[in-house]
C-alpha atoms as a PDB file:
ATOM      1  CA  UNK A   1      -7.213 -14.590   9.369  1.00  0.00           C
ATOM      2  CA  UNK A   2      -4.870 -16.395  11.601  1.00  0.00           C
ATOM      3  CA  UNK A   3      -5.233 -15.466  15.356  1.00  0.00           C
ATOM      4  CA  UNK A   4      -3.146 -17.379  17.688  1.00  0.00           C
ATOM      5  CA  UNK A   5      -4.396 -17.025  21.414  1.00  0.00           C
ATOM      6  CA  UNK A   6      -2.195 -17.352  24.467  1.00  0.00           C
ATOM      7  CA  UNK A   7       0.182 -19.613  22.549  1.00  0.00           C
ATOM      8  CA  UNK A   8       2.651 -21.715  24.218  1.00  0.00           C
ATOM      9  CA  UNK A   9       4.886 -24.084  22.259  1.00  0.00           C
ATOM     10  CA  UNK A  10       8.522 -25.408  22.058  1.00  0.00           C
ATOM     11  CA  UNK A  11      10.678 -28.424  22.088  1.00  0.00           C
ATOM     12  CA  UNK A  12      11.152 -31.389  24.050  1.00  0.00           C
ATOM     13  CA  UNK A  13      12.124 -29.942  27.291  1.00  0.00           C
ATOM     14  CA  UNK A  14      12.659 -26.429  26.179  1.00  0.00           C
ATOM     15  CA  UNK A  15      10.155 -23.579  25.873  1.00  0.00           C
ATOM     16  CA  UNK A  16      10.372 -21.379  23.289  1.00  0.00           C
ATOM     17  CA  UNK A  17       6.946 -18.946  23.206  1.00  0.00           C
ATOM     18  CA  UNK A  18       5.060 -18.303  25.963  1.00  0.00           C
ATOM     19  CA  UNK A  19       1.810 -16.518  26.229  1.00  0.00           C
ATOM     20  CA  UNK A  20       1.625 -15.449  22.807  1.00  0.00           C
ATOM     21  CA  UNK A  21      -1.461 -13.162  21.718  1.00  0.00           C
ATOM     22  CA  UNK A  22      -1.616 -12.056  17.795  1.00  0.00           C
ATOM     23  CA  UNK A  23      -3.835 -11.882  14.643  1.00  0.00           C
ATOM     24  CA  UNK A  24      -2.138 -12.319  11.575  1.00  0.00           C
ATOM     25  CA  UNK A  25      -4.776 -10.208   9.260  1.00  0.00           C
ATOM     26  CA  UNK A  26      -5.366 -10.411   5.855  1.00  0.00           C
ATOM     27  CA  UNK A  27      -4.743  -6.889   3.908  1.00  0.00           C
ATOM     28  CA  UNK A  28      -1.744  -6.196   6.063  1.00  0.00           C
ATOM     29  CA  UNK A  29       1.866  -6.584   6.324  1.00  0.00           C
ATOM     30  CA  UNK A  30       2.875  -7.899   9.542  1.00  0.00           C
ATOM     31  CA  UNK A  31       6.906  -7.919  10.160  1.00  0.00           C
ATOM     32  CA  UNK A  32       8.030 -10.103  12.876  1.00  0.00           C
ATOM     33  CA  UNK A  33      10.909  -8.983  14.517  1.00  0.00           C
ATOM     34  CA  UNK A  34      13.129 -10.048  17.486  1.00  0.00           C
ATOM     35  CA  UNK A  35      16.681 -11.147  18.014  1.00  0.00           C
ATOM     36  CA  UNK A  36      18.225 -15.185  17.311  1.00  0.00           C
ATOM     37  CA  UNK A  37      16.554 -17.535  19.128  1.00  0.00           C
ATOM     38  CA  UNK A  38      13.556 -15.411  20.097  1.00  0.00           C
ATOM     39  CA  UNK A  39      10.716 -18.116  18.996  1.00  0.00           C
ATOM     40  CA  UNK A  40      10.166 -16.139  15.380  1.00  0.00           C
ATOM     41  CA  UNK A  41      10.652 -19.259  13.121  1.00  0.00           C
ATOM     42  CA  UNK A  42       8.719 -21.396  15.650  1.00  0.00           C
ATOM     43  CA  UNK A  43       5.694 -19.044  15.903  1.00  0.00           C
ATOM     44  CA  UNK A  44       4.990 -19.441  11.815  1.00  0.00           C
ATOM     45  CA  UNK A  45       5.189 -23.177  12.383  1.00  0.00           C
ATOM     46  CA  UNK A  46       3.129 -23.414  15.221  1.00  0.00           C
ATOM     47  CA  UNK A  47       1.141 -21.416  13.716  1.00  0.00           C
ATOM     48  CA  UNK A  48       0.499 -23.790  10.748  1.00  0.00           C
ATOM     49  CA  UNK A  49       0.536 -26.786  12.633  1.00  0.00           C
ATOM     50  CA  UNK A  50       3.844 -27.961  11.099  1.00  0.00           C
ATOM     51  CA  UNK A  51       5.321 -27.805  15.225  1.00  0.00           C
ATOM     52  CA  UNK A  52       3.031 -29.167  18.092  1.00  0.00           C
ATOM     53  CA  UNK A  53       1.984 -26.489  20.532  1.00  0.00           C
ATOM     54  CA  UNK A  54       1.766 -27.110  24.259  1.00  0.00           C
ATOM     55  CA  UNK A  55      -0.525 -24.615  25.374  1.00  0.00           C
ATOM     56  CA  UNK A  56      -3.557 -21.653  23.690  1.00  0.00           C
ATOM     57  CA  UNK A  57      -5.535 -21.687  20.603  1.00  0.00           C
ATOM     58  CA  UNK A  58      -4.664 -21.244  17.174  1.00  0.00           C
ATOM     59  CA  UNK A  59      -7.758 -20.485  14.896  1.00  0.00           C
ATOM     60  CA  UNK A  60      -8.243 -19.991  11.126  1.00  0.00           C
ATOM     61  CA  UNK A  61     -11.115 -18.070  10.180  1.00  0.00           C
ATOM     62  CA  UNK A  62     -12.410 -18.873  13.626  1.00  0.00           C
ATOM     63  CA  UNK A  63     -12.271 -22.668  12.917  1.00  0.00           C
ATOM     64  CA  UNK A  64      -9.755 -24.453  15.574  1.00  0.00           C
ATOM     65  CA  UNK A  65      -6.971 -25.867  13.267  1.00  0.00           C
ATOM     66  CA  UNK A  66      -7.828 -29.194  15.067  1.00  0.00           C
ATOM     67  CA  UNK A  67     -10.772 -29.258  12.495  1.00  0.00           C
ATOM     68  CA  UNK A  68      -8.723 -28.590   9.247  1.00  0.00           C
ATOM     69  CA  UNK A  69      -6.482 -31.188   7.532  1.00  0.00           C
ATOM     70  CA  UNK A  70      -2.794 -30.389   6.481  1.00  0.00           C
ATOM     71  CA  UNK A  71      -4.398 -29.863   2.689  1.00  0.00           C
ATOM     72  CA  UNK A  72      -7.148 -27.359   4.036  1.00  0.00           C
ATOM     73  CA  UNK A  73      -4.403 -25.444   6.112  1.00  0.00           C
ATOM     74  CA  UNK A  74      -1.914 -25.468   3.018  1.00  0.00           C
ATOM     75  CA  UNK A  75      -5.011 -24.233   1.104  1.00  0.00           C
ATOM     76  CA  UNK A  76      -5.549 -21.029   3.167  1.00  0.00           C
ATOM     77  CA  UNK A  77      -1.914 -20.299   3.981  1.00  0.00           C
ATOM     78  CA  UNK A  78       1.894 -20.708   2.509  1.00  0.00           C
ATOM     79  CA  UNK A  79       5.183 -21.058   3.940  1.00  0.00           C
ATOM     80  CA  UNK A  80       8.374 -20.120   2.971  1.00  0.00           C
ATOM     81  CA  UNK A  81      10.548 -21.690   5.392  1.00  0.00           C
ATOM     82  CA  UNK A  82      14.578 -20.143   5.985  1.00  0.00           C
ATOM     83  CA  UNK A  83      15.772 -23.165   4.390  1.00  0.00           C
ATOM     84  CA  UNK A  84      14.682 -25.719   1.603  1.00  0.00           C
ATOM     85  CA  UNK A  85      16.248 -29.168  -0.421  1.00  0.00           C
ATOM     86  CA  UNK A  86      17.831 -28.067  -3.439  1.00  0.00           C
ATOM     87  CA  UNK A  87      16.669 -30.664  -6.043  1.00  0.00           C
ATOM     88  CA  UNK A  88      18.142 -31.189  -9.325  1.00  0.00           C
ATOM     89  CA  UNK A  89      14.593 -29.814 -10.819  1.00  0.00           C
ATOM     90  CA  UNK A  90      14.011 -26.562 -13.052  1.00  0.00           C
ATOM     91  CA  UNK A  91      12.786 -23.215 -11.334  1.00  0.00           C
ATOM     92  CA  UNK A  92       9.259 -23.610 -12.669  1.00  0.00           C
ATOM     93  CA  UNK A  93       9.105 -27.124 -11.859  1.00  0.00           C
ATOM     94  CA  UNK A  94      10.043 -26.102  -8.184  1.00  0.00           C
ATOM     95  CA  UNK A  95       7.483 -23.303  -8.526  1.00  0.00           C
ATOM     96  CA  UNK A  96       4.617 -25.980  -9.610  1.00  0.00           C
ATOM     97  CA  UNK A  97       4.724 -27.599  -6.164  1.00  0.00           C
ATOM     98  CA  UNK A  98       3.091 -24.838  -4.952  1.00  0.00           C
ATOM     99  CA  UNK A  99      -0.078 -26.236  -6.202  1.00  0.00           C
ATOM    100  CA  UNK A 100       0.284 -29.710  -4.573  1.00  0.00           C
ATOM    101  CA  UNK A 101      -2.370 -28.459  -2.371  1.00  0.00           C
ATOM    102  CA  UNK A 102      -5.350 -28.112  -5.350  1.00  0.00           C
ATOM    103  CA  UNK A 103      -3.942 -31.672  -6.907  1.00  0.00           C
ATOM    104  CA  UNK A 104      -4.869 -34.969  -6.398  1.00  0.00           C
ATOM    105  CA  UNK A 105      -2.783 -38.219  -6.703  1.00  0.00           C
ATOM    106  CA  UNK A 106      -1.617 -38.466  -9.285  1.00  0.00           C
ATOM    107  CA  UNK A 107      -0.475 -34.939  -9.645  1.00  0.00           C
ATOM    108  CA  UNK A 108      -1.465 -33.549 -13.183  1.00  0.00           C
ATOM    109  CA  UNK A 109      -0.525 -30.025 -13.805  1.00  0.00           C
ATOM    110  CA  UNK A 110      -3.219 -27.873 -15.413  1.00  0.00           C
ATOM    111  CA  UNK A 111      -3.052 -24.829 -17.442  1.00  0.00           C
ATOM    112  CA  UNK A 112      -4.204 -22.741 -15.125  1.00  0.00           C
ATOM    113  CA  UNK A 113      -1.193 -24.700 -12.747  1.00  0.00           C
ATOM    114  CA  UNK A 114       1.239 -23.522 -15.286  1.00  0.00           C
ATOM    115  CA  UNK A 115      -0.322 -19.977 -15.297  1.00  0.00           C
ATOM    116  CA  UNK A 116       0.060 -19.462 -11.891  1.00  0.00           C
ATOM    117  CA  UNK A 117       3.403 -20.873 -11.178  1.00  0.00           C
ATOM    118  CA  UNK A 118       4.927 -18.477 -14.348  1.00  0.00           C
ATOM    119  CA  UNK A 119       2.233 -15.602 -12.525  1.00  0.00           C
ATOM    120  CA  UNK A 120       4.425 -16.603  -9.380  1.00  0.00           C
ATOM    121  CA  UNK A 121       8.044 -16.303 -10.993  1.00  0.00           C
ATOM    122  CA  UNK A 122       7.009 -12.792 -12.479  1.00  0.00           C
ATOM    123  CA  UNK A 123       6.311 -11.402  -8.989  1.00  0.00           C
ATOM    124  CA  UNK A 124       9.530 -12.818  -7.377  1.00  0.00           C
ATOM    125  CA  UNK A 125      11.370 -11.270 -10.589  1.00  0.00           C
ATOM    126  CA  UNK A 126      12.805 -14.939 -11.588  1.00  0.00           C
ATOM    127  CA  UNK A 127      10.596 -15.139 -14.551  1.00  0.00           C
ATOM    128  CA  UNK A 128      14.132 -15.652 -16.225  1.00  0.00           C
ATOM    129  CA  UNK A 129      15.141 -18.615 -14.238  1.00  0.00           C
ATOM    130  CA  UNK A 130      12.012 -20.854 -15.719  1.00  0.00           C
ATOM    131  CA  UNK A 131      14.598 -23.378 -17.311  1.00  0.00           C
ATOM    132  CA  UNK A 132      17.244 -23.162 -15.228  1.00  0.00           C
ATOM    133  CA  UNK A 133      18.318 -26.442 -12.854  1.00  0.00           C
ATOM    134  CA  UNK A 134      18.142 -25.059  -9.353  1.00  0.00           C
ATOM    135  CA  UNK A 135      21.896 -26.379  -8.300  1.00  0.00           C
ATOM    136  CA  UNK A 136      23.365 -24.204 -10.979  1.00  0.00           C
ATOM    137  CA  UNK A 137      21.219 -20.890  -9.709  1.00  0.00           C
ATOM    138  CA  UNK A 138      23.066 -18.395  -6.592  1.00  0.00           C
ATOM    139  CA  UNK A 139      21.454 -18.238  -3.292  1.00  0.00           C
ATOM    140  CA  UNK A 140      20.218 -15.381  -3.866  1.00  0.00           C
ATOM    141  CA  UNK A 141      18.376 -16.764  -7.172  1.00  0.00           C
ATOM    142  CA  UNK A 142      16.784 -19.725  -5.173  1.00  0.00           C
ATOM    143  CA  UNK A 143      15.558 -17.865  -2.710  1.00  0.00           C
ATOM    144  CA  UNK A 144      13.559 -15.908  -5.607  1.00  0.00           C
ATOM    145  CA  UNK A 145      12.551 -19.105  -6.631  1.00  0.00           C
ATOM    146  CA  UNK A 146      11.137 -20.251  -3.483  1.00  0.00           C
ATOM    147  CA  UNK A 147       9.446 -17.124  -2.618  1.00  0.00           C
ATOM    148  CA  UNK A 148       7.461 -17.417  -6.330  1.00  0.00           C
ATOM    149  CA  UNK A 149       6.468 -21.501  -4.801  1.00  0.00           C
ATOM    150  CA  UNK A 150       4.692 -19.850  -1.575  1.00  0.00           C
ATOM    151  CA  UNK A 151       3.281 -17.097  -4.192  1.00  0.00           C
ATOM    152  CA  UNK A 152       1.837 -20.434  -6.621  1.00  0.00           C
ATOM    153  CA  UNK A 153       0.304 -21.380  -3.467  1.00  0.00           C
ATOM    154  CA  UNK A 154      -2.164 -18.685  -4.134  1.00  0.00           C
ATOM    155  CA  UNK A 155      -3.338 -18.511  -0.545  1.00  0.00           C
ATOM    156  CA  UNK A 156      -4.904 -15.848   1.677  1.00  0.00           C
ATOM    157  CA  UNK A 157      -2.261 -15.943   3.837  1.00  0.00           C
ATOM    158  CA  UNK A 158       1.386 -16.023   3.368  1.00  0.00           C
ATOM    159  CA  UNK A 159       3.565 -16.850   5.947  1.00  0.00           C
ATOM    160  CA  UNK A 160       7.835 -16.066   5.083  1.00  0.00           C
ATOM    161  CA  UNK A 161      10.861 -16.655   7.583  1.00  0.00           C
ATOM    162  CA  UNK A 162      13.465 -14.736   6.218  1.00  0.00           C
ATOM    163  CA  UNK A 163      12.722 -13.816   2.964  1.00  0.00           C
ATOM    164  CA  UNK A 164      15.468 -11.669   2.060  1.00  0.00           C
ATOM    165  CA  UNK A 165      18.175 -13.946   2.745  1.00  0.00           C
ATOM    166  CA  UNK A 166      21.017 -13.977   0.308  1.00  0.00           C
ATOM    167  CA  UNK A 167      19.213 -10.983  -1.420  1.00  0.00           C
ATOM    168  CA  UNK A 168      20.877  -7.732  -2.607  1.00  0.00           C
ATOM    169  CA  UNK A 169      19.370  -4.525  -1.707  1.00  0.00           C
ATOM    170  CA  UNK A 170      17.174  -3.991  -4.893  1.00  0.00           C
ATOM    171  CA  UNK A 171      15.944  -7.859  -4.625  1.00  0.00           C
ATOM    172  CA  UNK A 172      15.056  -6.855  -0.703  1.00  0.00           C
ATOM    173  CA  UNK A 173      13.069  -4.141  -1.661  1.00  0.00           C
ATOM    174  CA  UNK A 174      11.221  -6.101  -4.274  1.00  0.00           C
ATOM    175  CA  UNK A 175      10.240  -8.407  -1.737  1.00  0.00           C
ATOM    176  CA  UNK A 176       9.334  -5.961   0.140  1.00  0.00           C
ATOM    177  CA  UNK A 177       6.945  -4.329  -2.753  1.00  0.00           C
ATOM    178  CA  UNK A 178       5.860  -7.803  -3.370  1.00  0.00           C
ATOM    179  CA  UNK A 179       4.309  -7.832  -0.069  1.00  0.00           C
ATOM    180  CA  UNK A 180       2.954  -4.829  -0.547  1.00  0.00           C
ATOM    181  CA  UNK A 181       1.178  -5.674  -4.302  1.00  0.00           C
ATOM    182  CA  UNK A 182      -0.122  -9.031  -1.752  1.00  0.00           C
ATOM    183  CA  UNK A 183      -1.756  -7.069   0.737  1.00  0.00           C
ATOM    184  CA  UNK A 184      -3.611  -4.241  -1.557  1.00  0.00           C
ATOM    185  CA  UNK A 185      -5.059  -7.525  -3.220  1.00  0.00           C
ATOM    186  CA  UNK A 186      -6.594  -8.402   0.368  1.00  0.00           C
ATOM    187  CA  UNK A 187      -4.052 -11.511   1.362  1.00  0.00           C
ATOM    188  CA  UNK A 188      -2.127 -11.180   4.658  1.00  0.00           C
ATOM    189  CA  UNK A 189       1.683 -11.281   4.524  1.00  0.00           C
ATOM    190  CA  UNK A 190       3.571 -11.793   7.316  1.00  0.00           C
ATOM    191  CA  UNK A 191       7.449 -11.776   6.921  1.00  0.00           C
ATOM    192  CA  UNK A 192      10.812 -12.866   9.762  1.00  0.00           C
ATOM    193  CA  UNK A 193      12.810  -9.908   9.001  1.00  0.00           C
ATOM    194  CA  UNK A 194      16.380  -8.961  10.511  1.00  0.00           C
ATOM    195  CA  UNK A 195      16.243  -5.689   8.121  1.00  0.00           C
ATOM    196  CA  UNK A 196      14.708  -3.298  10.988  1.00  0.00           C
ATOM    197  CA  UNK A 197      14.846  -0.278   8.578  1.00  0.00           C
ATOM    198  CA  UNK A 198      13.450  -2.523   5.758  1.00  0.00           C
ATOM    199  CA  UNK A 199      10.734  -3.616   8.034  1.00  0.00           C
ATOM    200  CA  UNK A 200       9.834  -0.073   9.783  1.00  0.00           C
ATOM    201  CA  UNK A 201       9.821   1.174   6.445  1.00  0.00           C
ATOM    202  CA  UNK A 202       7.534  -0.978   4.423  1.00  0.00           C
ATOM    203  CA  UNK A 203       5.224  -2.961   6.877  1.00  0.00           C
ATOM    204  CA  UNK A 204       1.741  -1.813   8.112  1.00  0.00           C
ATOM    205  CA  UNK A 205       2.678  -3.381  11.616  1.00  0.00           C
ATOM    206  CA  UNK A 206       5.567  -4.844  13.039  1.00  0.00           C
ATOM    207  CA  UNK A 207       5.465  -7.293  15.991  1.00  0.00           C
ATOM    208  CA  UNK A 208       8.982  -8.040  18.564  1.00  0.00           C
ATOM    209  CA  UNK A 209       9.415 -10.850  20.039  1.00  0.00           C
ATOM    210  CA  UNK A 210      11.845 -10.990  22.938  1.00  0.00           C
ATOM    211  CA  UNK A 211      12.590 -13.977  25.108  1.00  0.00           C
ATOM    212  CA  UNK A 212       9.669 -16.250  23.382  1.00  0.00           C
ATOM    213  CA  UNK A 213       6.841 -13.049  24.851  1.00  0.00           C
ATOM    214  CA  UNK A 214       5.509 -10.791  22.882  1.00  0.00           C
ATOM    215  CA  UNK A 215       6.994  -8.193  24.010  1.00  0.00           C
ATOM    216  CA  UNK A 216       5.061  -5.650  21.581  1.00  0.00           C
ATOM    217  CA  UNK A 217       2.712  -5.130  18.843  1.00  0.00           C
ATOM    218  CA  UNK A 218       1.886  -1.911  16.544  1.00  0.00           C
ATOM    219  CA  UNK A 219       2.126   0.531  13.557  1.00  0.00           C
ATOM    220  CA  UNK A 220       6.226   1.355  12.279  1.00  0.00           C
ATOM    221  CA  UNK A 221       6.046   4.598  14.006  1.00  0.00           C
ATOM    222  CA  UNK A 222       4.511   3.055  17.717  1.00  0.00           C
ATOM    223  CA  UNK A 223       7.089   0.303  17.886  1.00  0.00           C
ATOM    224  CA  UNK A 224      10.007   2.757  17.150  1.00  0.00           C
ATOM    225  CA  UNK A 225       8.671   5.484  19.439  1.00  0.00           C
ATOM    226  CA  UNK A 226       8.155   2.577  22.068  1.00  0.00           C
ATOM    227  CA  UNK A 227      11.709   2.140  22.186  1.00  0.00           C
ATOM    228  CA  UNK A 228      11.352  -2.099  22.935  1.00  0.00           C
ATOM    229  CA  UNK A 229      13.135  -2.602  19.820  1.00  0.00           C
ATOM    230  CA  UNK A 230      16.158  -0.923  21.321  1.00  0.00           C
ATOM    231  CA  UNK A 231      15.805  -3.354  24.383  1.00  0.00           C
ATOM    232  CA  UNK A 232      15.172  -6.382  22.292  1.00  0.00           C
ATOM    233  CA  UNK A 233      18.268  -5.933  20.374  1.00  0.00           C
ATOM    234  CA  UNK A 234      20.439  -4.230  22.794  1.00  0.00           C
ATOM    235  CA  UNK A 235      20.997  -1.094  19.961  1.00  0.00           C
ATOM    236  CA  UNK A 236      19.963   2.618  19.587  1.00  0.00           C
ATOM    237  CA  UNK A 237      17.732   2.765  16.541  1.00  0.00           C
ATOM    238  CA  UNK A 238      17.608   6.338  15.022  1.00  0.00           C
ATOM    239  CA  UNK A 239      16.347   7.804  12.205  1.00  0.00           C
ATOM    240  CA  UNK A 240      15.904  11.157  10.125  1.00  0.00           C
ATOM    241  CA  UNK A 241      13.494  12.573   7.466  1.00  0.00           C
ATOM    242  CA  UNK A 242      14.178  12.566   4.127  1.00  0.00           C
ATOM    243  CA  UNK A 243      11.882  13.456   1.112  1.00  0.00           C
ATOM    244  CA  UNK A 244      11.409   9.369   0.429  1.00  0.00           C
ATOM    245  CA  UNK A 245      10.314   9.195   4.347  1.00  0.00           C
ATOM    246  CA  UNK A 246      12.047   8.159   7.172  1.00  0.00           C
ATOM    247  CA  UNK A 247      15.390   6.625   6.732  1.00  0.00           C
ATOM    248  CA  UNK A 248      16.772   4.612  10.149  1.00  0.00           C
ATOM    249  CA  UNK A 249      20.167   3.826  11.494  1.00  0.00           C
ATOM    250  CA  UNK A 250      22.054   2.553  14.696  1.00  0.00           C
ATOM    251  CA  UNK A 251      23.395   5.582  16.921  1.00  0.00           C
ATOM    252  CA  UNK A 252      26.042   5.021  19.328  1.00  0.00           C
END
């Protein structure tokens, strides 16, 4: 588990998160939601010490990250970040740097290296991109790519900003049911979503942020009822039953 307490962080001369009080738990989907510019993408770096934080705690397993080296953190929890290099590598070479953190210099893949990374591109549904060079794939086929690396990682914790970016709807949901396989195996996903219906509908809790505050924290059905996503975003969010479960929309 990941708990970050009373978390303040930023950039040189600009705040960004203020106050900020949340577990990331492991068995759980956690959707982290909040408009542009909010402090969503900063929060998951913070959190993993890849961003300096001005202010709070940040604990893993109740051990200050202070104590853990970069290896030990990458070890207990991945990151998919909105954005990687595109190098002129194969998918399942790409994949295999997810277990940089189990290798020492030099890195030798293993067998069970190999298993894992072509474990990882099965989940993501790229299984078929194993050979392919990664400049010749879509966006929407890297990002499968790099969402079976953080899966390689084989961590407790997995940490994605945007994973559904440049996705179609079916590849959305399988993310989505990807995260959901993760967490009935006991590891903690948390996933940046701008899909509110995607997010309502699939995660066990959702967190907004508004204004770098957490503004609030709880089940699908709390936040909506709350209304503060309707705030955050300056929208109506509706929704109606249908024999699949709730479906949302934006009212007028």
């Amino acid at each position: 588990m990941i708990e970050l307490k009373h978390l303040e962080a930023g950039y040189p001369g600009r705040t960004v998160l203020e106050d900020v009080t949340l577990a990331l738990r492991p068995g759980k989907v956690l959707a982290l939601l909040g408009p542009n510019g909010c402090g969503k993408s900063t929060l998951l770096r913070t959190a993993l010490g890849l961003l300096p934080r001005t202010g709070g705690e940040i604990l893993f397993d109740g051990a200050p990250i202070e104590s853990l080296s970069p290896r030990q953190i990458a070890q207990r929890a991945a990151y998919l970040p909105q954005s990687r290099a595109v190098p002129n590598i194969t998918a399942l070479r790409m994949v295999l740097h997810g277990r940089f953190p189990y290798l020492t210099y030099p890195r030798r893949y293993g067998k069970e290296d190999y298993a894992m990374a072509r474990r990882a591109l099965e989940w993501a549904g790229a299984a078929e991109l194993e050979e392919e060079f990664l400049p010749a794939l879509s966006g929407g086929q890297r990002q499968r790519v790099y969402l079976a690396m953080a899966l390689a990682q084989d961590t407790e914790m997995i940490l994605m900003d945007e994973p559904t970016a440049f996705l179609d709807v079916r590849r959305q949901l399988e993310v989505m049911a990807t995260a959901r396989r993760l967490a009935s195996e006991g590891r903690g996903v948390v996933l940046v979503l701008h899909d509110l219906c995607l997010a309502l509908r699939g995660a066990d809790k959702a967190a907004v942020l508004s204004r770098g505050r957490l503004a609030a924290v709880g089940t699908p059905e709390e936040i909506y009822r709350s209304g503060v996503l309707d705030e955050a975003f300056g929208v109506t969010l509706r929704r109606f039953q249908t024999e699949s479960g709730w479906q949302y929309y934006f009212g007028g």
